[in-house]
PDB file of C-alpha atoms in Angstrom:
ATOM      1  CA  MET M   1     242.458 150.599  81.063  1.00 36.00           C
ATOM      2  CA  MET M   2     241.969 153.622  78.836  1.00 37.00           C
ATOM      3  CA  ARG M   3     244.292 154.841  76.157  1.00 38.00           C
ATOM      4  CA  GLY M   4     244.500 158.621  76.244  1.00 38.00           C
ATOM      5  CA  GLY M   5     246.850 159.147  73.280  1.00 38.00           C
ATOM      6  CA  GLY M   6     249.661 160.773  75.373  1.00 37.00           C
ATOM      7  CA  ALA M   7     250.320 164.450  75.013  1.00 36.00           C
ATOM      8  CA  GLU M   8     248.250 164.557  71.822  1.00 38.00           C
ATOM      9  CA  GLY M   9     245.095 163.433  73.690  1.00 37.00           C
ATOM     10  CA  MET M  10     245.611 166.150  76.323  1.00 36.00           C
ATOM     11  CA  GLY M  11     245.663 168.684  73.492  1.00 37.00           C
ATOM     12  CA  MET M  12     248.848 170.380  74.764  1.00 35.00           C
ATOM     13  CA  MET M  13     250.602 172.753  72.402  1.00 36.00           C
ATOM     14  CA  GLY M  14     253.930 171.516  71.085  1.00 37.00           C
ATOM     15  CA  ALA M  15     257.130 173.474  70.869  1.00 34.00           C
ATOM     16  CA  GLY M  16     256.065 175.004  67.596  1.00 36.00           C
ATOM     17  CA  GLY M  17     252.324 175.374  68.235  1.00 39.00           C
ATOM     18  CA  PRO M  18     249.664 174.499  65.630  1.00 41.00           C
ATOM     19  CA  LEU M  19     251.017 174.549  62.100  1.00 40.00           C
ATOM     20  CA  ARG M  20     249.274 177.403  60.264  1.00 42.00           C
ATOM     21  CA  LEU M  21     249.045 177.617  56.486  1.00 41.00           C
ATOM     22  CA  ASN M  22     251.447 180.279  55.258  1.00 39.00           C
ATOM     23  CA  PRO M  23     252.029 180.824  51.518  1.00 36.00           C
ATOM     24  CA  ALA M  24     255.587 182.029  52.117  1.00 33.00           C
ATOM     25  CA  ALA M  25     256.363 179.028  54.285  1.00 36.00           C
ATOM     26  CA  GLU M  26     254.857 176.709  51.677  1.00 38.00           C
ATOM     27  CA  ALA M  27     256.941 178.304  48.939  1.00 35.00           C
ATOM     28  CA  GLY M  28     260.074 177.946  51.073  1.00 37.00           C
ATOM     29  CA  GLY M  29     259.249 174.315  51.746  1.00 39.00           C
ATOM     30  CA  THR M  30     258.825 173.669  48.004  1.00 38.00           C
ATOM     31  CA  SER M  31     262.146 175.239  47.134  1.00 38.00           C
ATOM     32  CA  SER M  32     263.953 173.404  49.898  1.00 39.00           C
ATOM     33  CA  GLY M  33     262.387 170.154  48.655  1.00 42.00           C
ATOM     34  CA  ALA M  34     263.648 170.931  45.159  1.00 39.00           C
ATOM     35  CA  GLY M  35     267.100 171.506  46.633  1.00 40.00           C
ATOM     36  CA  GLY M  36     267.369 167.890  47.707  1.00 39.00           C
ATOM     37  CA  ARG M  37     266.212 167.851  51.319  1.00 40.00           C
ATOM     38  CA  GLY M  38     263.538 165.123  51.333  1.00 41.00           C
ATOM     39  CA  LYS M  39     263.064 164.863  55.066  1.00 39.00           C
ATOM     40  CA  GLU M  40     259.452 164.915  56.157  1.00 39.00           C
ATOM     41  CA  GLU M  41     258.390 167.586  58.600  1.00 49.00           C
ATOM     42  CA  LYS M  42     257.315 166.311  61.963  1.00 62.00           C
ATOM     43  CA  MET M  43     253.685 167.254  62.442  1.00 69.00           C
ATOM     44  CA  PRO M  44     253.094 169.326  65.601  1.00 77.00           C
ATOM     45  CA  GLN M  45     250.869 168.247  68.434  1.00 88.00           C
ATOM     46  CA  TRP M  46     247.230 169.309  68.623  1.00 91.00           C
ATOM     47  CA  SER M  47     246.717 172.544  70.504  1.00 90.00           C
ATOM     48  CA  PRO M  48     243.566 173.093  72.625  1.00 90.00           C
ATOM     49  CA  GLU M  49     242.251 175.687  70.135  1.00 90.00           C
ATOM     50  CA  GLU M  50     242.818 173.342  67.181  1.00 89.00           C
ATOM     51  CA  THR M  51     241.125 170.464  69.009  1.00 91.00           C
ATOM     52  CA  ARG M  52     238.070 172.614  69.837  1.00 90.00           C
ATOM     53  CA  ASP M  53     237.816 173.677  66.173  1.00 90.00           C
ATOM     54  CA  LEU M  54     237.911 170.012  65.127  1.00 90.00           C
ATOM     55  CA  ILE M  55     235.114 169.166  67.587  1.00 90.00           C
ATOM     56  CA  ALA M  56     233.028 172.111  66.332  1.00 90.00           C
ATOM     57  CA  ILE M  57     233.475 171.124  62.672  1.00 89.00           C
ATOM     58  CA  ARG M  58     232.673 167.488  63.407  1.00 87.00           C
ATOM     59  CA  GLY M  59     229.543 168.546  65.315  1.00 86.00           C
ATOM     60  CA  ASP M  60     228.381 170.729  62.403  1.00 86.00           C
ATOM     61  CA  LEU M  61     228.719 167.738  60.042  1.00 84.00           C
ATOM     62  CA  GLU M  62     227.034 165.244  62.400  1.00 81.00           C
ATOM     63  CA  ARG M  63     223.876 164.943  60.264  1.00 79.00           C
ATOM     64  CA  ASP M  64     225.970 164.488  57.094  1.00 80.00           C
ATOM     65  CA  PHE M  65     227.991 161.729  58.744  1.00 81.00           C
ATOM     66  CA  ASN M  66     224.777 159.908  59.674  1.00 76.00           C
ATOM     67  CA  VAL M  67     223.410 160.157  56.116  1.00 75.00           C
ATOM     68  CA  SER M  68     226.603 159.544  54.140  1.00 73.00           C
ATOM     69  CA  LYS M  69     227.746 155.982  53.485  1.00 68.00           C
ATOM     70  CA  ARG M  70     231.373 156.966  52.799  1.00 73.00           C
ATOM     71  CA  ASN M  71     232.978 158.429  55.898  1.00 78.00           C
ATOM     72  CA  LYS M  72     236.276 158.860  54.068  1.00 83.00           C
ATOM     73  CA  THR M  73     234.765 161.615  51.920  1.00 86.00           C
ATOM     74  CA  MET M  74     233.298 163.322  54.989  1.00 87.00           C
ATOM     75  CA  TRP M  75     236.687 163.294  56.754  1.00 91.00           C
ATOM     76  CA  GLU M  76     238.175 164.943  53.680  1.00 91.00           C
ATOM     77  CA  VAL M  77     235.535 167.657  54.096  1.00 90.00           C
ATOM     78  CA  VAL M  78     236.584 168.028  57.743  1.00 91.00           C
ATOM     79  CA  ALA M  79     240.234 168.375  56.710  1.00 91.00           C
ATOM     80  CA  ALA M  80     239.261 171.006  54.117  1.00 93.00           C
ATOM     81  CA  ARG M  81     237.384 173.034  56.742  1.00 91.00           C
ATOM     82  CA  MET M  82     240.382 172.758  59.070  1.00 91.00           C
ATOM     83  CA  ARG M  83     242.531 174.187  56.275  1.00 91.00           C
ATOM     84  CA  GLU M  84     240.059 177.044  55.902  1.00 92.00           C
ATOM     85  CA  ARG M  85     240.642 177.859  59.585  1.00 90.00           C
ATOM     86  CA  GLY M  86     244.398 177.829  59.112  1.00 91.00           C
ATOM     87  CA  TYR M  87     245.380 174.305  60.170  1.00 90.00           C
ATOM     88  CA  ARG M  88     247.176 171.773  58.005  1.00 89.00           C
ATOM     89  CA  ARG M  89     245.788 168.369  58.935  1.00 91.00           C
ATOM     90  CA  SER M  90     245.019 165.356  56.753  1.00 91.00           C
ATOM     91  CA  SER M  91     241.749 163.437  56.837  1.00 89.00           C
ATOM     92  CA  GLU M  92     243.427 160.468  58.558  1.00 91.00           C
ATOM     93  CA  GLN M  93     244.876 162.712  61.274  1.00 91.00           C
ATOM     94  CA  CYS M  94     241.462 164.274  61.909  1.00 92.00           C
ATOM     95  CA  LYS M  95     239.843 160.831  62.021  1.00 90.00           C
ATOM     96  CA  CYS M  96     242.441 159.408  64.445  1.00 93.00           C
ATOM     97  CA  LYS M  97     242.197 162.483  66.675  1.00 90.00           C
ATOM     98  CA  TRP M  98     238.378 162.203  66.764  1.00 89.00           C
ATOM     99  CA  LYS M  99     238.548 158.512  67.719  1.00 89.00           C
ATOM    100  CA  ASN M 100     241.008 159.374  70.454  1.00 89.00           C
ATOM    101  CA  LEU M 101     238.708 162.091  71.801  1.00 89.00           C
ATOM    102  CA  VAL M 102     235.688 159.737  71.735  1.00 88.00           C
ATOM    103  CA  ASN M 103     237.635 157.091  73.678  1.00 88.00           C
ATOM    104  CA  ARG M 104     238.671 159.687  76.257  1.00 85.00           C
ATOM    105  CA  TYR M 105     235.069 160.911  76.509  1.00 84.00           C
ATOM    106  CA  LYS M 106     233.677 157.403  77.079  1.00 81.00           C
ATOM    107  CA  GLY M 107     236.421 156.647  79.558  1.00 78.00           C
ATOM    108  CA  LYS M 108     235.644 159.855  81.491  1.00 65.00           C
ATOM    109  CA  GLU M 109     231.944 158.848  81.800  1.00 57.00           C
ATOM    110  CA  THR M 110     232.840 155.524  83.482  1.00 52.00           C
ATOM    111  CA  ALA M 111     236.155 156.295  85.164  1.00 49.00           C
ATOM    112  CA  ASP M 112     236.629 156.513  88.905  1.00 48.00           C
ATOM    113  CA  PRO M 113     236.577 160.263  89.759  1.00 52.00           C
ATOM    114  CA  GLU M 114     239.553 159.789  92.115  1.00 52.00           C
ATOM    115  CA  THR M 115     241.811 157.668  89.872  1.00 46.00           C
ATOM    116  CA  GLY M 116     240.328 158.185  86.373  1.00 44.00           C
ATOM    117  CA  LYS M 117     242.093 160.336  83.808  1.00 51.00           C
ATOM    118  CA  GLN M 118     240.610 163.725  83.052  1.00 64.00           C
ATOM    119  CA  CYS M 119     239.152 164.625  79.619  1.00 71.00           C
ATOM    120  CA  PRO M 120     239.897 168.323  78.957  1.00 79.00           C
ATOM    121  CA  PHE M 121     237.222 168.584  76.207  1.00 84.00           C
ATOM    122  CA  PHE M 122     234.420 166.723  77.978  1.00 84.00           C
ATOM    123  CA  GLU M 123     231.877 169.569  77.770  1.00 85.00           C
ATOM    124  CA  GLU M 124     232.331 170.092  73.993  1.00 85.00           C
ATOM    125  CA  LEU M 125     232.078 166.360  73.246  1.00 86.00           C
ATOM    126  CA  HIS M 126     229.102 165.970  75.567  1.00 84.00           C
ATOM    127  CA  ALA M 127     227.281 168.722  73.641  1.00 85.00           C
ATOM    128  CA  VAL M 128     227.969 166.949  70.318  1.00 84.00           C
ATOM    129  CA  PHE M 129     226.694 163.575  71.532  1.00 83.00           C
ATOM    130  CA  THR M 130     223.671 165.162  73.212  1.00 84.00           C
ATOM    131  CA  GLU M 131     222.748 166.843  69.922  1.00 81.00           C
ATOM    132  CA  ARG M 132     223.172 163.482  68.155  1.00 81.00           C
ATOM    133  CA  ALA M 133     220.672 161.843  70.518  1.00 80.00           C
ATOM    134  CA  ARG M 134     218.201 164.700  69.991  1.00 82.00           C
ATOM    135  CA  ASN M 135     218.469 164.381  66.202  1.00 77.00           C
ATOM    136  CA  MET M 136     217.792 160.646  66.373  1.00 77.00           C
ATOM    137  CA  GLN M 137     214.690 161.216  68.523  1.00 78.00           C
ATOM    138  CA  ARG M 138     213.519 163.971  66.163  1.00 78.00           C
ATOM    139  CA  GLU M 139     213.907 161.721  63.107  1.00 73.00           C
ATOM    140  CA  LEU M 140     212.024 158.940  64.843  1.00 77.00           C
ATOM    141  CA  LEU M 141     209.135 161.287  65.690  1.00 79.00           C
ATOM    142  CA  GLU M 142     209.077 162.691  62.145  1.00 76.00           C
ATOM    143  CA  SER M 143     208.908 159.217  60.636  1.00 71.00           C
ATOM    144  CA  GLU M 144     206.036 158.268  62.941  1.00 69.00           C
ATOM    145  CA  SER M 145     204.146 161.512  62.208  1.00 70.00           C
ATOM    146  CA  GLY M 146     204.701 161.008  58.453  1.00 63.00           C
ATOM    147  CA  ALA M 147     203.250 157.513  58.656  1.00 57.00           C
ATOM    148  CA  SER M 148     200.137 158.747  60.498  1.00 60.00           C
ATOM    149  CA  HIS M 149     199.717 161.579  57.947  1.00 59.00           C
ATOM    150  CA  SER M 150     199.830 159.112  55.037  1.00 56.00           C
ATOM    151  CA  LYS M 151     197.183 156.956  56.732  1.00 56.00           C
ATOM    152  CA  LYS M 152     194.872 159.966  57.161  1.00 57.00           C
ATOM    153  CA  LYS M 153     195.359 160.920  53.508  1.00 55.00           C
ATOM    154  CA  LEU M 154     194.456 157.431  52.361  1.00 55.00           C
ATOM    155  CA  LYS M 155     191.310 157.462  54.488  1.00 56.00           C
ATOM    156  CA  ARG M 156     190.304 160.810  52.996  1.00 59.00           C
ATOM    157  CA  LEU M 157     190.834 159.480  49.495  1.00 55.00           C
ATOM    158  CA  GLY M 158     188.725 156.434  50.362  1.00 52.00           C
ATOM    159  CA  ALA M 159     185.870 158.649  51.568  1.00 52.00           C
ATOM    160  CA  ASP M 160     186.033 160.733  48.366  1.00 53.00           C
ATOM    161  CA  LYS M 161     186.002 157.585  46.283  1.00 49.00           C
ATOM    162  CA  SER M 162     182.965 156.227  48.069  1.00 48.00           C
ATOM    163  CA  SER M 163     181.059 159.493  47.496  1.00 49.00           C
ATOM    164  CA  ASP M 164     182.029 159.431  43.841  1.00 49.00           C
ATOM    165  CA  GLU M 165     180.873 155.857  43.574  1.00 47.00           C
ATOM    166  CA  LEU M 166     177.461 156.758  45.056  1.00 44.00           C
ATOM    167  CA  SER M 167     176.991 159.500  42.484  1.00 46.00           C
ATOM    168  CA  GLU M 168     178.011 157.137  39.734  1.00 47.00           C
ATOM    169  CA  ASP M 169     175.510 154.564  40.981  1.00 48.00           C
ATOM    170  CA  ASP M 170     172.710 157.134  40.565  1.00 47.00           C
ATOM    171  CA  GLU M 171     173.777 157.804  37.017  1.00 45.00           C
ATOM    172  CA  ASP M 172     174.121 154.087  36.251  1.00 45.00           C
ATOM    173  CA  ASP M 173     170.394 153.636  36.805  1.00 44.00           C
ATOM    174  CA  GLU M 174     169.833 155.660  33.639  1.00 44.00           C
ATOM    175  CA  ASP M 175     172.568 153.957  31.570  1.00 44.00           C
ATOM    176  CA  SER M 176     172.442 150.701  29.804  1.00 52.00           C
ATOM    177  CA  ASP M 177     173.589 147.373  31.168  1.00 56.00           C
ATOM    178  CA  GLY M 178     176.902 147.647  29.247  1.00 59.00           C
ATOM    179  CA  GLU M 179     177.752 150.963  30.814  1.00 63.00           C
ATOM    180  CA  ARG M 180     176.959 149.599  34.285  1.00 66.00           C
ATOM    181  CA  LEU M 181     179.328 146.692  33.690  1.00 67.00           C
ATOM    182  CA  THR M 182     182.094 149.008  32.456  1.00 74.00           C
ATOM    183  CA  LYS M 183     181.748 151.329  35.421  1.00 72.00           C
ATOM    184  CA  SER M 184     181.666 148.456  37.903  1.00 74.00           C
ATOM    185  CA  ARG M 185     184.899 147.136  36.441  1.00 74.00           C
ATOM    186  CA  LYS M 186     186.456 150.575  36.664  1.00 77.00           C
ATOM    187  CA  ARG M 187     185.425 150.823  40.308  1.00 79.00           C
ATOM    188  CA  LYS M 188     186.978 147.451  41.041  1.00 77.00           C
ATOM    189  CA  ILE M 189     190.209 148.564  39.383  1.00 82.00           C
ATOM    190  CA  ASP M 190     190.188 151.785  41.425  1.00 80.00           C
ATOM    191  CA  ARG M 191     189.572 149.844  44.619  1.00 81.00           C
ATOM    192  CA  GLY M 192     192.451 147.514  43.788  1.00 79.00           C
ATOM    193  CA  GLN M 193     194.791 150.426  43.135  1.00 81.00           C
ATOM    194  CA  GLN M 194     193.718 152.121  46.354  1.00 82.00           C
ATOM    195  CA  GLN M 195     194.235 148.913  48.297  1.00 82.00           C
ATOM    196  CA  ARG M 196     197.679 148.428  46.781  1.00 82.00           C
ATOM    197  CA  ALA M 197     198.633 152.019  47.646  1.00 83.00           C
ATOM    198  CA  THR M 198     197.428 151.498  51.209  1.00 84.00           C
ATOM    199  CA  ASP M 199     199.356 148.245  51.538  1.00 83.00           C
ATOM    200  CA  LYS M 200     202.473 149.853  50.095  1.00 84.00           C
ATOM    201  CA  ALA M 201     202.258 152.774  52.547  1.00 85.00           C
ATOM    202  CA  LYS M 202     201.744 150.385  55.456  1.00 84.00           C
ATOM    203  CA  ALA M 203     204.684 148.250  54.329  1.00 85.00           C
ATOM    204  CA  THR M 204     206.919 151.321  54.008  1.00 86.00           C
ATOM    205  CA  THR M 205     205.898 152.575  57.439  1.00 87.00           C
ATOM    206  CA  SER M 206     206.400 149.196  59.055  1.00 85.00           C
ATOM    207  CA  SER M 207     209.800 148.772  57.385  1.00 85.00           C
ATOM    208  CA  ILE M 208     210.945 152.175  58.658  1.00 91.00           C
ATOM    209  CA  CYS M 209     209.724 151.384  62.165  1.00 90.00           C
ATOM    210  CA  ASN M 210     211.441 147.982  62.046  1.00 88.00           C
ATOM    211  CA  LEU M 211     214.699 149.556  60.925  1.00 90.00           C
ATOM    212  CA  LEU M 212     214.557 152.117  63.716  1.00 91.00           C
ATOM    213  CA  GLN M 213     213.712 149.471  66.273  1.00 89.00           C
ATOM    214  CA  ASP M 214     216.581 147.266  65.072  1.00 90.00           C
ATOM    215  CA  PHE M 215     218.943 150.218  65.254  1.00 91.00           C
ATOM    216  CA  LEU M 216     217.854 151.114  68.785  1.00 92.00           C
ATOM    217  CA  GLN M 217     218.136 147.487  69.874  1.00 92.00           C
ATOM    218  CA  GLN M 218     221.627 147.259  68.436  1.00 91.00           C
ATOM    219  CA  GLN M 219     222.610 150.449  70.225  1.00 92.00           C
ATOM    220  CA  GLN M 220     221.201 149.161  73.514  1.00 92.00           C
ATOM    221  CA  HIS M 221     222.916 145.803  73.017  1.00 92.00           C
ATOM    222  CA  MET M 222     226.254 147.504  72.333  1.00 94.00           C
ATOM    223  CA  GLU M 223     225.813 149.720  75.375  1.00 93.00           C
ATOM    224  CA  VAL M 224     225.016 146.718  77.584  1.00 94.00           C
ATOM    225  CA  GLN M 225     228.079 144.880  76.280  1.00 94.00           C
ATOM    226  CA  TRP M 226     230.224 147.937  76.912  1.00 94.00           C
ATOM    227  CA  TRP M 227     228.973 148.292  80.479  1.00 94.00           C
ATOM    228  CA  GLU M 228     229.535 144.588  81.094  1.00 94.00           C
ATOM    229  CA  MET M 229     233.084 144.888  79.823  1.00 94.00           C
ATOM    230  CA  MET M 230     233.744 147.883  82.083  1.00 95.00           C
ATOM    231  CA  GLU M 231     232.307 146.055  85.101  1.00 94.00           C
ATOM    232  CA  ARG M 232     234.362 142.959  84.288  1.00 94.00           C
ATOM    233  CA  ARG M 233     237.517 145.037  84.088  1.00 94.00           C
ATOM    234  CA  ALA M 234     236.694 146.723  87.378  1.00 94.00           C
ATOM    235  CA  GLN M 235     236.225 143.338  89.039  1.00 94.00           C
ATOM    236  CA  GLU M 236     239.475 142.073  87.566  1.00 95.00           C
ATOM    237  CA  ARG M 237     241.238 145.145  88.912  1.00 94.00           C
ATOM    238  CA  VAL M 238     239.788 144.540  92.403  1.00 95.00           C
ATOM    239  CA  VAL M 239     240.883 140.884  92.321  1.00 95.00           C
ATOM    240  CA  PHE M 240     244.336 141.884  91.167  1.00 95.00           C
ATOM    241  CA  GLU M 241     244.654 144.427  93.979  1.00 94.00           C
ATOM    242  CA  GLN M 242     243.586 141.832  96.546  1.00 94.00           C
ATOM    243  CA  GLU M 243     246.099 139.286  95.251  1.00 94.00           C
ATOM    244  CA  ARG M 244     248.851 141.889  95.243  1.00 93.00           C
ATOM    245  CA  ARG M 245     247.998 142.927  98.797  1.00 94.00           C
ATOM    246  CA  GLN M 246     248.028 139.315  99.976  1.00 94.00           C
ATOM    247  CA  SER M 247     251.371 138.645  98.302  1.00 94.00           C
ATOM    248  CA  MET M 248     252.848 141.769  99.907  1.00 95.00           C
ATOM    249  CA  GLU M 249     251.570 140.691 103.335  1.00 94.00           C
ATOM    250  CA  LYS M 250     253.063 137.216 102.826  1.00 94.00           C
ATOM    251  CA  LEU M 251     256.413 138.677 101.847  1.00 94.00           C
ATOM    252  CA  GLU M 252     256.347 140.968 104.889  1.00 94.00           C
ATOM    253  CA  LYS M 253     255.686 138.020 107.195  1.00 94.00           C
ATOM    254  CA  GLU M 254     258.522 136.053 105.643  1.00 94.00           C
ATOM    255  CA  ARG M 255     260.842 139.018 106.071  1.00 94.00           C
ATOM    256  CA  LEU M 256     259.910 139.359 109.755  1.00 94.00           C
ATOM    257  CA  MET M 257     260.468 135.650 110.331  1.00 95.00           C
ATOM    258  CA  LEU M 258     263.897 135.770 108.675  1.00 95.00           C
ATOM    259  CA  GLU M 259     264.825 138.827 110.673  1.00 94.00           C
ATOM    260  CA  GLN M 260     263.754 137.165 113.920  1.00 94.00           C
ATOM    261  CA  ALA M 261     265.767 134.016 113.085  1.00 94.00           C
ATOM    262  CA  TRP M 262     268.796 136.175 112.359  1.00 95.00           C
ATOM    263  CA  TRP M 263     268.481 137.936 115.722  1.00 94.00           C
ATOM    264  CA  GLU M 264     268.181 134.590 117.505  1.00 94.00           C
ATOM    265  CA  ARG M 265     271.336 133.286 115.809  1.00 94.00           C
ATOM    266  CA  GLU M 266     273.155 136.479 116.726  1.00 94.00           C
ATOM    267  CA  GLU M 267     272.067 136.112 120.362  1.00 94.00           C
ATOM    268  CA  GLN M 268     273.302 132.505 120.483  1.00 94.00           C
ATOM    269  CA  ARG M 269     276.618 133.503 118.944  1.00 94.00           C
ATOM    270  CA  ARG M 270     277.028 136.302 121.485  1.00 94.00           C
ATOM    271  CA  ARG M 271     276.368 133.923 124.374  1.00 94.00           C
ATOM    272  CA  ARG M 272     278.912 131.436 123.036  1.00 94.00           C
ATOM    273  CA  GLU M 273     281.486 134.206 122.754  1.00 94.00           C
ATOM    274  CA  GLU M 274     280.803 135.284 126.336  1.00 94.00           C
ATOM    275  CA  MET M 275     281.172 131.697 127.618  1.00 94.00           C
ATOM    276  CA  ARG M 276     284.447 131.290 125.736  1.00 93.00           C
ATOM    277  CA  ALA M 277     285.725 134.575 127.151  1.00 94.00           C
ATOM    278  CA  GLU M 278     284.810 133.528 130.697  1.00 93.00           C
ATOM    279  CA  LYS M 279     286.608 130.161 130.286  1.00 93.00           C
ATOM    280  CA  ARG M 280     289.661 131.879 128.832  1.00 92.00           C
ATOM    281  CA  ASP M 281     289.753 134.365 131.711  1.00 93.00           C
ATOM    282  CA  ALA M 282     289.414 131.557 134.253  1.00 93.00           C
ATOM    283  CA  LEU M 283     292.224 129.585 132.614  1.00 93.00           C
ATOM    284  CA  LEU M 284     294.525 132.620 132.536  1.00 92.00           C
ATOM    285  CA  THR M 285     293.755 133.357 136.183  1.00 93.00           C
ATOM    286  CA  THR M 286     294.654 129.768 137.168  1.00 92.00           C
ATOM    287  CA  LEU M 287     297.930 129.874 135.244  1.00 91.00           C
ATOM    288  CA  LEU M 288     298.876 133.196 136.818  1.00 91.00           C
ATOM    289  CA  ASN M 289     298.205 131.852 140.298  1.00 90.00           C
ATOM    290  CA  LYS M 290     300.409 128.799 139.682  1.00 88.00           C
ATOM    291  CA  LEU M 291     303.233 130.938 138.370  1.00 88.00           C
ATOM    292  CA  LEU M 292     303.017 133.213 141.372  1.00 87.00           C
ATOM    293  CA  GLN M 293     303.099 130.258 143.765  1.00 86.00           C
ATOM    294  CA  GLU M 294     306.149 128.801 142.053  1.00 83.00           C
ATOM    295  CA  ASP M 295     307.991 132.095 142.280  1.00 79.00           C
ATOM    296  CA  LEU M 296     307.299 132.268 145.959  1.00 70.00           C
TER     297      LEU M 296
END
């Protein structure tokens, strides 16, 4: 049901251990390549230390992965940091190893504790995913607090505008009718700009909230589908076990019946042999008696 990735998923160290970057070794490899040996080196298996370093690097870049739209570039960054720690791994190898670890982690959360495979790096992965959930909640709260702050600022600006308008009204009493008309038009323009700014802020806030709600709904929908799939597989496994048990019981009954029929046939054959032996003995006894009588 779960694909663990073999010995690589268990993070066991290969015969040669993790391949460290060594300038001398790299120089030797270059010269040997120039000499005509073009065989590719077989990459070693992931050691537990190397796997933990990969998980730590991936956890440090979690926020960058969420923001960046090109994961390929981020995996190249992961590979570069692995090289800084002394490991020679490509971006594709790091990406495949991470996917393998995530599958093992999800399988460990839903597996049967008696029959499910163990995930040796469950604690490290659990810490990474827990931090991811906390960051998402923090961003949601920050967006909501930012929206409320913008609303308060707009209200404060509206109050200042109204006070300014009252002072201007007092001055307009002393101005001419042309000045009153000009100022009233200016106030209308200011009100329109303020209203547009308020509408724009509300639209931005609502769009952010809608995006977050859509994202959370998608996550919940994916989680529900995943749980349904796991339950369906568990039910299929139970049905398969029942069918297998029934077929084994049927085969056992058939075997017992065949064995009993064989024993019955053997018993009948034995009785026939005994009857034949008795008849043969009786016939021989009769012949012997006749011969003896004739001799006498």
